[in-house]
Amino acid sequence: MRAAWLLLPALAALSAYYVYLPLPGAVSDPWKLMLLDATFRAVQQTCHLIHSLRLSHHLTVLNYLICTFDKLKSVSSEDIKITDAVFDGVEVRVFEPPSKGDEDLKRSVVYIHGGGWALASARTSLYNNLCRIMAESLNAVVVSVELVPEVWFPEQYHDALRATKHFLQPDVLAEYSVDPSRIAISGDSAGGNLAAAVCQQLSKDEDLPVRPKLQALIYPVLQAFDFNTPSYQQNMNMPVLPRYVMISYWIDYINGDYDLARELLINNHTTLNVGPALSFRTRLNWTSLLPPSFKKNYKPVVQTTGSAAIVEQLPALLDVRAAPLLADDATLARQPRAYVLICENDVLRDDGAMYAARLERAGVPVTLDRFHDCFHGCMIFTMWPTDFSAGVQTRNSYIKWLDENL
Ligand SMILES: *[C@@H]1O[C@H](CO)[C@@H](O)[C@H](O)[C@H]1NC(C)=O
Ligand SMILES: *[C@@H]1O[C@H](CO)[C@@H](O)[C@H](O)[C@H]1NC(C)=O
């Protein structure tokens, strides 16, 4: 009995140690964020344990847990009609506001969900809820693209592209009463990566009868060239996306080996002796693309010699379809008007900021929406028990921009 009383404070101290994380003063709801992060870390560590015992792939287990937990929540919607469909072999979920008789055609958003190209689903309550609210507030048809788990690049990219191109056909748009001149392509995190890549590919397609009017990218992942940008350095331990987790999502996306992480961490794949990387160096120049306020104590990591074999074996690392930030200026100049949302406390902040700067220089009108107290992934966290003021704040700003520009 007495031993139990001694154990209790020890356990409490241990859990506090596990949960506590020094966060920047500006982040909103810090304790809630620490709890979310600790839960996520504990679940991820369990999945990695199962993985190392060779029982199952860690992403399979993680996805299973996310979807099981998600079933406990229900999202009801009285007004919005929700249907599942298949667009050129790709599953999509369509959210349609009620039709009010003889009204005009509706606006529309193609939405690609986040989750490191491998987790979550268009059917989870987090994304269901977001898309329903978008359909309601914009009175728009929202097409939420489902990504298949357990595949790698370029499958996710091809799926997003196929579903989008199918939807952009005049007869399909007519079927959903969508105005062909008022369509946006959008997505968060890895979905923002796919949205940007899809827009670039559509812009090269000469025969396309209908083109998107806008793109809206929410804290997008846009490059695997440099894992030491100022934001990667400043936020390397930031929940819910520490740098090593982002690097492992990349490794999974391009089907690489986890041992690569050590090399990617120090940019050994894009050193000055790696020929194919050289031409991209000028396109990803933090000195000219980021304002000084982003840099703080930043020290660029540019090594002289590294491993040229990495990019030879995994060309996807420098493939613009996987890393849209590396596109050439001529492609950028053809992109639709853009909205890029970035969070200060996010390793991906500078991916988004640099893409916004490059688009703007190429002559594309861009709105860069920067949130100082927000963290990566916040926009989908708006429902109890993972409700954050950062979630509502970012979502409102995003929907407002769409409303004013679409
Ligand atoms: C990056 O931009 C700065 C400032 O414009 C310039 O001095 C530098 O040479 C550029 N670096 C590369 C690799 O292009
Ligand atoms: C980076 O590349 C160099 C040159 O090939 C190699 O000696 C070094 O071990 C590599 N670093 C890591 C962390 O693998």
Coordinates of C-alpha atoms and ligand atoms in Angstrom, one line a residue:
M1 CA 0.0 0.0 0.0
R2 CA 2.7 2.4 1.0
A3 CA 4.6 1.5 -2.1
A4 CA 1.6 2.5 -4.2
W5 CA 1.6 6.0 -2.6
L6 CA 5.3 6.3 -3.4
L7 CA 4.7 5.2 -7.0
L8 CA 1.9 7.6 -7.6
P9 CA 4.0 10.9 -7.5
A10 CA 6.7 9.1 -9.5
L11 CA 4.2 8.2 -12.2
A12 CA 2.8 11.7 -12.1
A13 CA 6.3 13.1 -12.5
L14 CA 7.0 10.7 -15.4
S15 CA 3.8 11.6 -17.2
A16 CA 4.4 15.3 -16.7
Y17 CA 7.9 14.8 -18.2
Y18 CA 6.4 12.9 -21.1
V19 CA 3.7 15.5 -21.8
Y20 CA 5.7 18.7 -21.0
L21 CA 7.3 20.4 -24.0
P22 CA 8.8 23.9 -24.1
L23 CA 6.6 25.8 -26.6
P24 CA 7.0 29.3 -27.9
G25 CA 5.1 31.8 -25.8
A26 CA 3.0 32.9 -28.8
V27 CA 1.3 29.5 -29.5
S28 CA -2.4 29.4 -28.5
D29 CA -3.9 26.7 -26.1
P30 CA -0.3 25.5 -25.2
W31 CA -1.5 22.8 -22.6
K32 CA -4.0 21.4 -24.9
L33 CA -1.4 21.2 -27.7
M34 CA 1.0 19.4 -25.4
L35 CA -1.6 16.8 -24.5
L36 CA -2.5 16.3 -28.2
D37 CA 1.2 16.0 -29.0
A38 CA 1.8 13.5 -26.1
T39 CA -1.2 11.4 -27.2
F40 CA 0.0 11.4 -30.8
R41 CA 3.6 10.6 -29.8
A42 CA 2.4 7.7 -27.6
V43 CA 0.3 6.3 -30.4
Q44 CA 3.1 6.7 -32.9
Q45 CA 5.6 5.0 -30.6
T46 CA 3.2 2.1 -30.1
C47 CA 2.9 1.8 -33.9
H48 CA 6.7 1.8 -34.3
L49 CA 7.0 -0.9 -31.7
I50 CA 4.5 -3.0 -33.6
H51 CA 6.4 -2.2 -36.8
S52 CA 9.8 -3.2 -35.3
L53 CA 8.2 -6.5 -34.1
R54 CA 7.4 -7.0 -37.8
L55 CA 3.7 -7.5 -37.0
S56 CA 2.5 -4.7 -39.4
H57 CA 3.6 -1.5 -41.1
H58 CA 3.5 1.3 -38.6
L59 CA 1.4 3.5 -41.0
T60 CA -1.2 0.7 -41.4
V61 CA -1.6 0.5 -37.6
L62 CA -1.7 4.3 -37.2
N63 CA -4.3 4.7 -39.9
Y64 CA -6.4 1.9 -38.4
L65 CA -6.3 3.6 -34.9
I66 CA -7.1 7.0 -36.4
C67 CA -10.1 5.7 -38.3
T68 CA -11.4 3.6 -35.3
F69 CA -11.2 6.5 -33.0
D70 CA -12.8 8.7 -35.6
K71 CA -15.9 6.4 -35.8
L72 CA -16.7 7.4 -32.2
K73 CA -17.6 10.8 -33.5
S74 CA -20.5 11.5 -35.8
V75 CA -20.9 14.5 -38.0
S76 CA -24.5 15.2 -38.9
S77 CA -25.6 17.5 -41.6
E78 CA -29.2 18.3 -42.4
D79 CA -28.8 20.6 -45.3
I80 CA -25.8 19.3 -47.2
K81 CA -26.2 16.3 -49.4
I82 CA -23.2 14.0 -49.0
T83 CA -22.6 11.3 -51.6
D84 CA -19.7 9.0 -52.5
A85 CA -18.8 8.6 -56.1
V86 CA -16.0 7.3 -58.3
F87 CA -14.2 9.8 -60.6
D88 CA -12.1 7.9 -63.2
G89 CA -11.4 5.1 -60.8
V90 CA -10.7 7.4 -57.8
E91 CA -13.1 7.6 -54.8
V92 CA -14.5 11.0 -54.0
R93 CA -17.0 12.3 -51.5
V94 CA -19.2 15.1 -52.8
F95 CA -20.9 17.7 -50.6
E96 CA -23.8 19.5 -52.3
P97 CA -25.7 22.4 -50.8
P98 CA -29.5 22.3 -51.4
S99 CA -30.6 23.5 -54.8
K100 CA -33.0 26.5 -54.6
G101 CA -35.0 26.0 -57.8
D102 CA -33.9 28.2 -60.7
E103 CA -30.8 29.7 -59.0
D104 CA -27.5 30.1 -60.8
L105 CA -24.7 27.6 -61.1
K106 CA -22.7 27.0 -58.0
R107 CA -19.1 27.6 -57.1
S108 CA -16.9 24.6 -56.4
V109 CA -13.8 23.5 -54.5
V110 CA -11.8 20.3 -55.1
Y111 CA -10.3 19.4 -51.7
I112 CA -7.4 17.1 -51.1
H113 CA -6.9 16.0 -47.5
G114 CA -3.7 16.0 -45.5
G115 CA -2.1 13.3 -43.4
G116 CA 1.4 12.8 -44.8
W117 CA 0.1 11.2 -48.1
A118 CA -0.6 8.1 -46.1
L119 CA -2.9 8.8 -43.1
A120 CA -6.5 9.9 -42.6
S121 CA -9.3 9.8 -45.2
A122 CA -11.8 12.1 -46.8
R123 CA -14.3 10.1 -44.7
T124 CA -12.9 10.9 -41.3
S125 CA -15.0 13.3 -39.3
L126 CA -12.3 15.9 -39.3
Y127 CA -12.4 16.3 -43.1
N128 CA -16.1 15.6 -43.3
N129 CA -16.7 18.4 -41.0
L130 CA -14.4 20.8 -42.8
C131 CA -15.9 20.0 -46.2
R132 CA -19.5 20.3 -44.9
I133 CA -18.8 23.7 -43.4
M134 CA -17.1 24.8 -46.6
A135 CA -20.1 23.7 -48.7
E136 CA -22.5 25.4 -46.3
S137 CA -20.6 28.7 -45.9
L138 CA -19.7 29.1 -49.5
N139 CA -22.9 27.6 -50.9
A140 CA -20.4 25.6 -53.0
V141 CA -20.1 22.0 -54.3
V142 CA -17.1 20.5 -52.5
V143 CA -15.4 17.4 -54.0
S144 CA -13.2 15.7 -51.4
V145 CA -10.7 13.4 -53.0
E146 CA -10.0 10.1 -51.2
L147 CA -6.3 9.0 -51.1
V148 CA -5.5 5.3 -51.0
P149 CA -3.2 4.3 -48.1
E150 CA -0.2 2.0 -48.6
V151 CA 0.9 3.3 -52.0
W152 CA 3.7 5.7 -52.9
F153 CA 4.6 8.4 -55.3
P154 CA 3.4 9.0 -58.0
E155 CA 0.2 7.1 -57.1
Q156 CA -1.3 9.7 -54.8
Y157 CA -0.4 12.4 -57.3
H158 CA -2.0 10.5 -60.2
D159 CA -5.1 9.9 -58.2
A160 CA -5.6 13.5 -57.3
L161 CA -5.0 14.5 -60.9
R162 CA -7.3 11.9 -62.4
A163 CA -10.2 12.8 -60.0
T164 CA -9.7 16.5 -60.7
K165 CA -9.6 16.2 -64.5
H166 CA -12.6 14.0 -64.4
F167 CA -14.5 16.6 -62.5
L168 CA -13.4 19.4 -64.8
Q169 CA -15.2 17.9 -67.8
P170 CA -18.1 20.2 -68.8
D171 CA -20.7 17.4 -68.7
V172 CA -19.7 16.4 -65.1
L173 CA -19.7 20.0 -64.0
A174 CA -23.2 20.4 -65.5
E175 CA -24.4 17.3 -63.6
Y176 CA -23.4 18.9 -60.3
S177 CA -24.7 22.4 -61.4
V178 CA -21.2 23.9 -61.1
D179 CA -20.0 27.1 -62.7
P180 CA -16.9 26.1 -64.8
S181 CA -15.4 29.6 -64.3
R182 CA -15.5 29.4 -60.5
I183 CA -13.6 26.3 -59.4
A184 CA -10.8 26.2 -56.8
I185 CA -8.3 23.4 -56.1
S186 CA -7.3 23.2 -52.4
G187 CA -5.7 21.0 -49.8
D188 CA -3.9 21.0 -46.4
S189 CA -0.4 19.8 -45.7
A190 CA 0.3 16.8 -48.0
G191 CA -3.0 17.6 -49.7
G192 CA -1.6 21.1 -50.3
N193 CA 1.4 19.5 -52.0
L194 CA -0.9 17.5 -54.2
A195 CA -3.2 20.5 -54.9
A196 CA -0.2 22.6 -56.1
A197 CA 1.2 19.7 -58.2
V198 CA -2.2 19.2 -59.8
C199 CA -2.5 22.9 -60.6
Q200 CA 1.0 22.8 -62.2
Q201 CA 0.1 19.8 -64.3
L202 CA -3.3 21.2 -65.4
S203 CA -1.6 24.4 -66.5
K204 CA 0.6 22.4 -68.9
D205 CA -2.4 20.5 -70.4
E206 CA -3.2 22.3 -73.7
D207 CA -6.5 20.6 -74.3
L208 CA -8.2 21.2 -71.0
P209 CA -11.7 22.8 -71.6
V210 CA -12.0 24.1 -68.0
R211 CA -9.3 25.4 -65.8
P212 CA -9.3 26.2 -62.0
K213 CA -9.8 29.9 -61.1
L214 CA -7.9 29.6 -57.8
Q215 CA -5.7 27.5 -55.7
A216 CA -5.7 27.6 -51.9
L217 CA -2.9 25.8 -50.1
I218 CA -3.0 25.3 -46.3
Y219 CA 0.4 24.9 -44.7
P220 CA 1.6 22.9 -47.7
V221 CA 4.6 20.6 -48.0
L222 CA 6.4 21.7 -51.1
Q223 CA 10.0 20.5 -51.2
A224 CA 12.4 17.8 -50.0
F225 CA 15.5 19.7 -51.1
D226 CA 16.4 21.3 -47.9
F227 CA 15.4 20.1 -44.4
N228 CA 17.3 23.0 -42.8
T229 CA 15.2 26.0 -43.9
P230 CA 14.8 28.6 -41.2
S231 CA 11.4 27.1 -40.2
Y232 CA 12.8 23.5 -40.2
Q233 CA 15.5 24.7 -37.8
Q234 CA 13.3 26.9 -35.6
N235 CA 10.5 24.3 -35.2
M236 CA 12.3 21.0 -35.4
N237 CA 10.6 19.7 -32.2
M238 CA 7.3 21.4 -32.7
P239 CA 4.1 19.4 -32.3
V240 CA 2.3 17.9 -34.2
L241 CA 4.9 17.7 -36.9
P242 CA 8.5 17.5 -35.6
R243 CA 11.2 17.5 -38.3
Y244 CA 12.0 13.8 -38.1
V245 CA 8.3 12.9 -38.5
M246 CA 8.1 15.1 -41.7
I247 CA 11.2 13.4 -43.0
S248 CA 9.8 10.0 -42.4
Y249 CA 6.5 11.0 -44.2
W250 CA 8.8 11.9 -47.2
I251 CA 10.7 8.6 -47.0
D252 CA 7.4 6.7 -47.0
Y253 CA 6.0 8.8 -49.9
I254 CA 9.0 8.1 -52.1
N255 CA 9.4 4.6 -50.9
G256 CA 12.8 5.0 -49.5
D257 CA 14.7 3.4 -46.6
Y258 CA 14.4 4.8 -43.1
D259 CA 18.2 4.8 -42.8
L260 CA 18.1 7.7 -45.2
A261 CA 16.7 10.0 -42.5
R262 CA 20.2 10.7 -41.1
E263 CA 21.4 11.9 -44.5
L264 CA 18.3 13.9 -45.4
L265 CA 18.6 15.7 -42.0
I266 CA 21.9 17.2 -43.0
N267 CA 21.0 17.8 -46.7
N268 CA 23.5 15.1 -47.8
H269 CA 21.3 14.4 -50.8
T270 CA 21.6 18.0 -52.2
T271 CA 25.2 18.9 -51.5
L272 CA 27.2 21.0 -54.0
N273 CA 28.7 17.9 -55.6
V274 CA 25.3 16.4 -56.5
G275 CA 24.8 17.4 -60.2
P276 CA 21.0 17.2 -60.5
A277 CA 20.5 19.4 -57.4
L278 CA 22.6 22.3 -58.7
S279 CA 20.0 23.8 -61.1
F280 CA 17.4 23.9 -58.2
R281 CA 19.7 25.8 -55.9
T282 CA 18.8 29.2 -57.3
R283 CA 15.1 28.4 -57.3
L284 CA 15.2 27.7 -53.5
N285 CA 17.2 30.6 -52.3
W286 CA 16.1 31.6 -48.8
T287 CA 18.2 34.8 -48.9
S288 CA 16.2 36.2 -51.7
L289 CA 12.8 34.5 -51.0
L290 CA 12.3 35.0 -47.3
P291 CA 12.2 38.3 -45.4
P292 CA 14.8 38.8 -42.7
S293 CA 12.2 38.5 -39.9
F294 CA 11.8 34.8 -40.8
K295 CA 15.5 34.0 -40.3
K296 CA 16.4 34.9 -36.7
N297 CA 19.5 32.8 -35.9
Y298 CA 19.4 30.9 -39.1
K299 CA 22.5 29.2 -40.5
P300 CA 22.2 27.7 -43.9
V301 CA 23.2 24.0 -44.2
V302 CA 25.0 23.7 -47.6
Q303 CA 27.6 20.9 -47.5
T304 CA 30.3 20.5 -50.2
T305 CA 30.3 16.7 -50.5
G306 CA 27.5 14.3 -49.9
S307 CA 25.9 11.2 -51.5
A308 CA 25.0 11.6 -55.1
A309 CA 23.6 8.1 -55.0
I310 CA 20.6 9.2 -53.0
V311 CA 19.0 11.2 -55.7
E312 CA 20.0 8.7 -58.4
Q313 CA 18.1 6.0 -56.5
L314 CA 15.2 8.2 -55.4
P315 CA 14.7 10.8 -58.2
A316 CA 11.3 11.7 -56.7
L317 CA 13.2 13.8 -54.1
L318 CA 13.8 16.4 -56.9
D319 CA 10.8 15.6 -59.1
V320 CA 8.6 18.7 -59.4
R321 CA 5.5 16.6 -59.2
A322 CA 6.5 15.7 -55.7
A323 CA 8.1 19.0 -54.9
P324 CA 6.2 21.8 -56.7
L325 CA 8.4 24.5 -55.1
L326 CA 11.1 23.4 -57.6
A327 CA 9.1 24.2 -60.7
D328 CA 10.6 26.5 -63.3
D329 CA 9.4 30.1 -63.7
A330 CA 7.5 29.5 -66.9
T331 CA 5.3 26.9 -65.2
L332 CA 4.8 29.2 -62.2
A333 CA 3.7 32.0 -64.4
R334 CA 0.8 29.9 -65.6
Q335 CA -0.6 29.2 -62.2
P336 CA -4.0 30.3 -61.0
R337 CA -4.4 33.1 -58.3
A338 CA -3.2 31.6 -55.0
Y339 CA -3.9 31.7 -51.3
V340 CA -1.1 30.2 -49.1
L341 CA -1.8 29.8 -45.3
I342 CA 1.3 29.4 -43.1
C343 CA 1.8 29.0 -39.4
E344 CA 4.7 30.4 -37.5
N345 CA 5.2 27.3 -35.4
D346 CA 5.6 24.9 -38.3
V347 CA 8.5 23.3 -40.0
L348 CA 6.7 23.9 -43.3
R349 CA 6.2 27.6 -42.8
D350 CA 9.0 28.5 -45.3
D351 CA 7.9 25.9 -47.9
G352 CA 4.7 27.9 -48.2
A353 CA 6.3 31.4 -47.8
M354 CA 8.9 30.6 -50.6
Y355 CA 6.2 29.3 -52.9
A356 CA 4.1 32.4 -52.4
A357 CA 7.2 34.5 -53.1
R358 CA 8.1 32.6 -56.3
L359 CA 4.5 32.7 -57.6
E360 CA 4.4 36.4 -57.0
R361 CA 7.6 37.0 -58.8
A362 CA 6.2 35.0 -61.7
G363 CA 3.3 37.5 -61.9
V364 CA 0.6 35.4 -60.1
P365 CA -1.6 37.3 -57.6
V366 CA -0.9 35.7 -54.2
T367 CA -2.4 36.2 -50.7
L368 CA 0.0 34.9 -48.0
D369 CA -1.9 34.5 -44.8
R370 CA 0.5 34.2 -41.9
F371 CA -0.6 33.1 -38.4
H372 CA 1.8 33.9 -35.6
D373 CA 0.2 31.7 -32.8
C374 CA -0.7 28.7 -34.9
F375 CA 0.8 25.3 -35.4
H376 CA 0.9 22.7 -38.2
G377 CA -2.4 20.9 -38.8
C378 CA -4.5 23.2 -36.7
M379 CA -7.2 23.9 -39.2
I380 CA -8.8 20.5 -38.8
F381 CA -8.8 20.7 -35.0
T382 CA -12.1 22.4 -34.4
M383 CA -14.1 19.7 -32.7
W384 CA -14.1 18.5 -29.1
P385 CA -11.9 17.1 -27.6
T386 CA -9.3 18.4 -30.1
D387 CA -10.8 21.9 -30.5
F388 CA -8.3 24.7 -30.8
S389 CA -8.9 28.4 -31.2
A390 CA -6.1 28.2 -33.9
G391 CA -8.4 25.8 -35.8
V392 CA -11.4 28.1 -36.0
Q393 CA -9.2 31.2 -36.6
T394 CA -7.4 29.7 -39.6
R395 CA -10.5 28.0 -41.0
N396 CA -12.5 31.3 -40.9
S397 CA -9.7 33.2 -42.7
Y398 CA -9.4 30.5 -45.4
I399 CA -13.2 30.4 -46.0
K400 CA -13.4 34.2 -46.1
W401 CA -10.7 34.4 -48.8
L402 CA -12.5 31.7 -50.9
D403 CA -15.8 33.5 -50.4
E404 CA -14.3 36.8 -51.6
N405 CA -12.3 35.4 -54.5
L406 CA -14.1 32.4 -55.9
Ligands
LIG1 C1 20.7 33.9 -53.3 O1 20.2 35.3 -53.3 C2 21.2 36.2 -52.8 C3 20.5 37.6 -52.7 O2 19.7 37.9 -53.9 C4 22.4 36.2 -53.8 O3 23.4 37.1 -53.3 C5 22.9 34.8 -53.9 O4 24.0 34.7 -54.8 C6 21.8 33.8 -54.2 N1 22.4 32.4 -54.1 C7 22.2 31.5 -55.1 C8 22.8 30.2 -54.9 O5 21.7 31.8 -56.2
LIG2 C1 27.2 12.5 -45.9 O1 28.0 12.2 -47.0 C2 29.4 12.1 -46.8 C3 30.1 11.9 -48.1 O2 29.6 10.8 -48.9 C4 29.6 10.9 -45.9 O3 31.0 10.7 -45.6 C5 28.8 11.0 -44.6 O4 28.9 9.9 -43.8 C6 27.3 11.3 -44.9 N1 26.6 11.6 -43.7 C7 25.7 10.8 -43.1 C8 25.1 11.3 -41.9 O5 25.4 9.8 -43.6

